[in-house]
Short mmCIF file of C-alpha atoms in Angstrom, two decimals:
data_model
loop_
_atom_site.label_atom_id
_atom_site.label_comp_id
_atom_site.label_asym_id
_atom_site.label_seq_id
_atom_site.Cartn_x
_atom_site.Cartn_y
_atom_site.Cartn_z
CA MET A 1 -0.88 12.15 -25.26
CA SER A 2 -2.15 8.68 -25.81
CA LYS A 3 -0.22 6.01 -23.87
CA VAL A 4 1.92 7.19 -20.95
CA VAL A 5 3.69 5.21 -18.25
CA ILE A 6 4.80 6.92 -15.02
CA PHE A 7 7.19 5.32 -12.53
CA GLY A 8 9.39 6.22 -9.57
CA ASN A 9 9.84 5.85 -5.83
CA SER A 10 6.94 5.76 -3.39
CA GLY A 11 5.95 9.33 -2.60
CA SER A 12 7.41 10.74 -5.82
CA GLY A 13 4.07 12.00 -7.14
CA LYS A 14 3.23 9.25 -9.64
CA SER A 15 -0.43 9.01 -8.68
CA THR A 16 -0.90 12.77 -8.48
CA LEU A 17 0.58 13.31 -11.93
CA ALA A 18 -1.28 10.32 -13.41
CA ARG A 19 -4.65 11.60 -12.12
CA LYS A 20 -3.88 15.07 -13.46
CA LEU A 21 -2.93 13.79 -16.92
CA ALA A 22 -5.88 11.40 -17.07
CA SER A 23 -8.29 14.20 -16.19
CA GLN A 24 -6.77 16.86 -18.43
CA ASP A 25 -6.45 14.54 -21.45
CA GLU A 26 -9.60 12.51 -20.72
CA VAL A 27 -7.82 9.16 -20.80
CA ALA A 28 -8.08 6.06 -18.61
CA HIS A 29 -5.90 5.83 -15.50
CA PHE A 30 -4.53 2.58 -14.08
CA ASP A 31 -2.62 2.33 -10.79
CA LEU A 32 -0.51 -0.84 -10.74
CA ASP A 33 -0.88 -1.00 -6.95
CA GLU A 34 -4.38 -2.33 -7.61
CA ILE A 35 -3.07 -5.50 -9.27
CA ALA A 36 0.41 -6.01 -7.85
CA TRP A 37 -0.52 -7.41 -4.45
CA GLN A 38 -2.52 -10.27 -3.03
CA PRO A 39 -4.81 -9.40 -0.10
CA THR A 40 -2.65 -11.18 2.46
CA ASN A 41 -1.03 -10.10 5.71
CA PRO A 42 1.81 -9.48 5.29
CA PRO A 43 1.21 -8.45 1.68
CA THR A 44 2.67 -10.70 -1.00
CA ARG A 45 3.02 -10.01 -4.71
CA GLN A 46 0.44 -11.28 -7.13
CA PRO A 47 1.92 -13.81 -9.58
CA LEU A 48 3.23 -11.83 -12.56
CA LYS A 49 1.15 -13.85 -15.01
CA GLN A 50 -2.04 -12.70 -13.24
CA SER A 51 -0.90 -9.08 -13.14
CA PHE A 52 0.02 -9.19 -16.84
CA ALA A 53 -3.45 -10.55 -17.68
CA LYS A 54 -5.08 -7.62 -15.85
CA ILE A 55 -2.80 -5.16 -17.65
CA ASP A 56 -3.71 -6.74 -20.98
CA GLU A 57 -7.40 -6.40 -20.14
CA PHE A 58 -6.99 -2.71 -19.28
CA ILE A 59 -4.95 -1.97 -22.42
CA ASN A 60 -7.42 -3.85 -24.63
CA ASP A 61 -10.33 -1.89 -23.13
CA ASN A 62 -8.65 1.55 -23.43
CA SER A 63 -6.94 2.99 -26.48
CA ASN A 64 -5.56 5.98 -24.56
CA TRP A 65 -4.28 5.70 -21.02
CA VAL A 66 -1.84 6.59 -18.27
CA ILE A 67 -0.45 3.72 -16.19
CA GLU A 68 1.60 4.32 -13.05
CA GLY A 69 3.53 2.36 -10.47
CA CYS A 70 6.88 1.51 -8.94
CA TYR A 71 7.13 -2.10 -10.16
CA SER A 72 9.83 -2.45 -12.82
CA ASP A 73 8.64 -5.94 -13.73
CA LEU A 74 5.13 -4.59 -14.51
CA ILE A 75 6.30 -1.27 -15.97
CA GLU A 76 8.63 -3.05 -18.42
CA TYR A 77 5.65 -5.08 -19.60
CA VAL A 78 3.65 -1.87 -20.19
CA MET A 79 6.49 0.05 -21.85
CA VAL A 80 6.15 -1.98 -25.03
CA TYR A 81 2.81 -0.20 -25.59
CA ALA A 82 3.73 3.24 -24.24
CA ASP A 83 4.37 6.32 -26.36
CA LYS A 84 5.93 8.22 -23.46
CA ALA A 85 7.69 7.40 -20.19
CA ILE A 86 7.82 9.75 -17.22
CA PHE A 87 10.35 8.96 -14.47
CA MET A 88 9.52 10.70 -11.20
CA ASN A 89 13.08 10.81 -9.84
CA LEU A 90 12.62 13.13 -6.87
CA SER A 91 15.00 13.27 -3.93
CA ILE A 92 14.41 10.94 -1.00
CA GLU A 93 13.62 14.01 1.13
CA ASP A 94 10.92 15.19 -1.30
CA CYS A 95 9.39 11.70 -1.45
CA ILE A 96 9.30 11.52 2.35
CA GLU A 97 7.65 14.93 2.59
CA ASN A 98 5.08 13.95 -0.05
CA ALA A 99 4.33 10.69 1.79
CA LYS A 100 3.77 12.56 5.05
CA GLN A 101 1.26 14.85 3.31
CA ARG A 102 -0.52 12.07 1.38
CA GLN A 103 -4.29 12.21 1.55
CA TRP A 104 -6.19 9.06 2.48
CA GLU A 105 -6.16 6.53 -0.36
CA PRO A 106 -9.36 4.51 0.14
CA ASN A 107 -8.45 2.18 -2.73
CA LYS A 108 -5.39 1.07 -0.72
CA TYR A 109 -6.38 1.40 2.95
CA PRO A 110 -9.64 0.72 4.82
CA SER A 111 -9.26 3.95 6.82
CA LYS A 112 -7.10 7.06 7.18
CA GLN A 113 -5.89 5.60 10.49
CA ALA A 114 -4.75 2.39 8.78
CA GLN A 115 -2.84 4.46 6.24
CA ASP A 116 -1.26 6.57 8.99
CA ASP A 117 -0.32 3.41 10.92
CA ASN A 118 1.58 2.22 7.83
CA LEU A 119 3.51 5.51 7.44
CA PRO A 120 6.67 4.50 9.40
CA MET A 121 7.07 1.40 7.20
CA LEU A 122 6.49 3.50 4.07
CA LEU A 123 9.10 6.06 5.12
CA ASP A 124 11.67 3.30 5.72
CA TRP A 125 10.77 1.89 2.29
CA ILE A 126 11.29 5.27 0.63
CA LYS A 127 14.65 5.77 2.37
CA ALA A 128 15.93 2.43 1.01
CA TYR A 129 15.18 3.33 -2.64
CA GLU A 130 18.78 4.12 -3.59
CA SER A 131 20.29 1.06 -1.86
CA ARG A 132 17.76 -1.61 -2.90
CA THR A 133 18.44 -3.79 -5.92
CA ASP A 134 14.91 -5.14 -6.43
CA THR A 135 12.15 -4.31 -8.89
CA PHE A 136 11.27 -1.21 -6.82
CA SER A 137 14.77 0.29 -6.82
CA LEU A 138 16.37 3.40 -8.27
CA SER A 139 18.77 1.22 -10.26
CA SER A 140 15.94 -0.71 -11.93
CA HIS A 141 14.05 2.52 -12.69
CA LEU A 142 17.14 4.17 -14.19
CA ALA A 143 17.77 1.12 -16.39
CA MET A 144 14.18 1.21 -17.69
CA TYR A 145 14.36 4.94 -18.33
CA ASP A 146 17.67 4.67 -20.17
CA ALA A 147 16.40 1.80 -22.35
CA PHE A 148 13.07 3.39 -23.30
CA PRO A 149 13.33 4.21 -27.04
CA ARG A 150 10.54 6.78 -27.37
CA GLU A 151 9.72 10.12 -25.74
CA LYS A 152 10.80 10.26 -22.11
CA VAL A 153 10.91 12.85 -19.36
CA MET A 154 12.57 12.79 -15.94
CA HIS A 155 11.18 14.98 -13.15
CA THR A 156 13.60 15.64 -10.29
CA ARG A 157 11.50 17.98 -8.17
CA ASN A 158 7.89 18.70 -7.29
CA GLU A 159 6.24 20.87 -9.91
CA ALA A 160 2.99 22.81 -9.82
#
């Protein structure tokens, strides 16, 4: 493995798989959540130009990597460089269950309580995956997967 992009719904296991691949293959790991949002309340998206610049910096600094996220606009930008695409296309029920069992993510939330307080919103977000038409939607992810010209894999269930 050298350059892998992983995408899918919230709770689909993107981060878990990305950390596993990064560790096993000793490559850099980049979570697009870290650059996609401005620190505002409510959260607002970072301008794409700024996110693209941060992606470019990461790619220029790392010859081998795994990049993960749910943002089709950012993933499409990364796919030009990727050797492999992994689509985490789990059922809504599996994504909900994974989200409920999610460990505290200190890079995203100031406390476990803050993460838990956000869970109802996250579950509603996950449930809307198939009906949304935005950059976070099933339809946008399927289109990216179908168009990717190199090696690609679709996971439809949790795997060990």
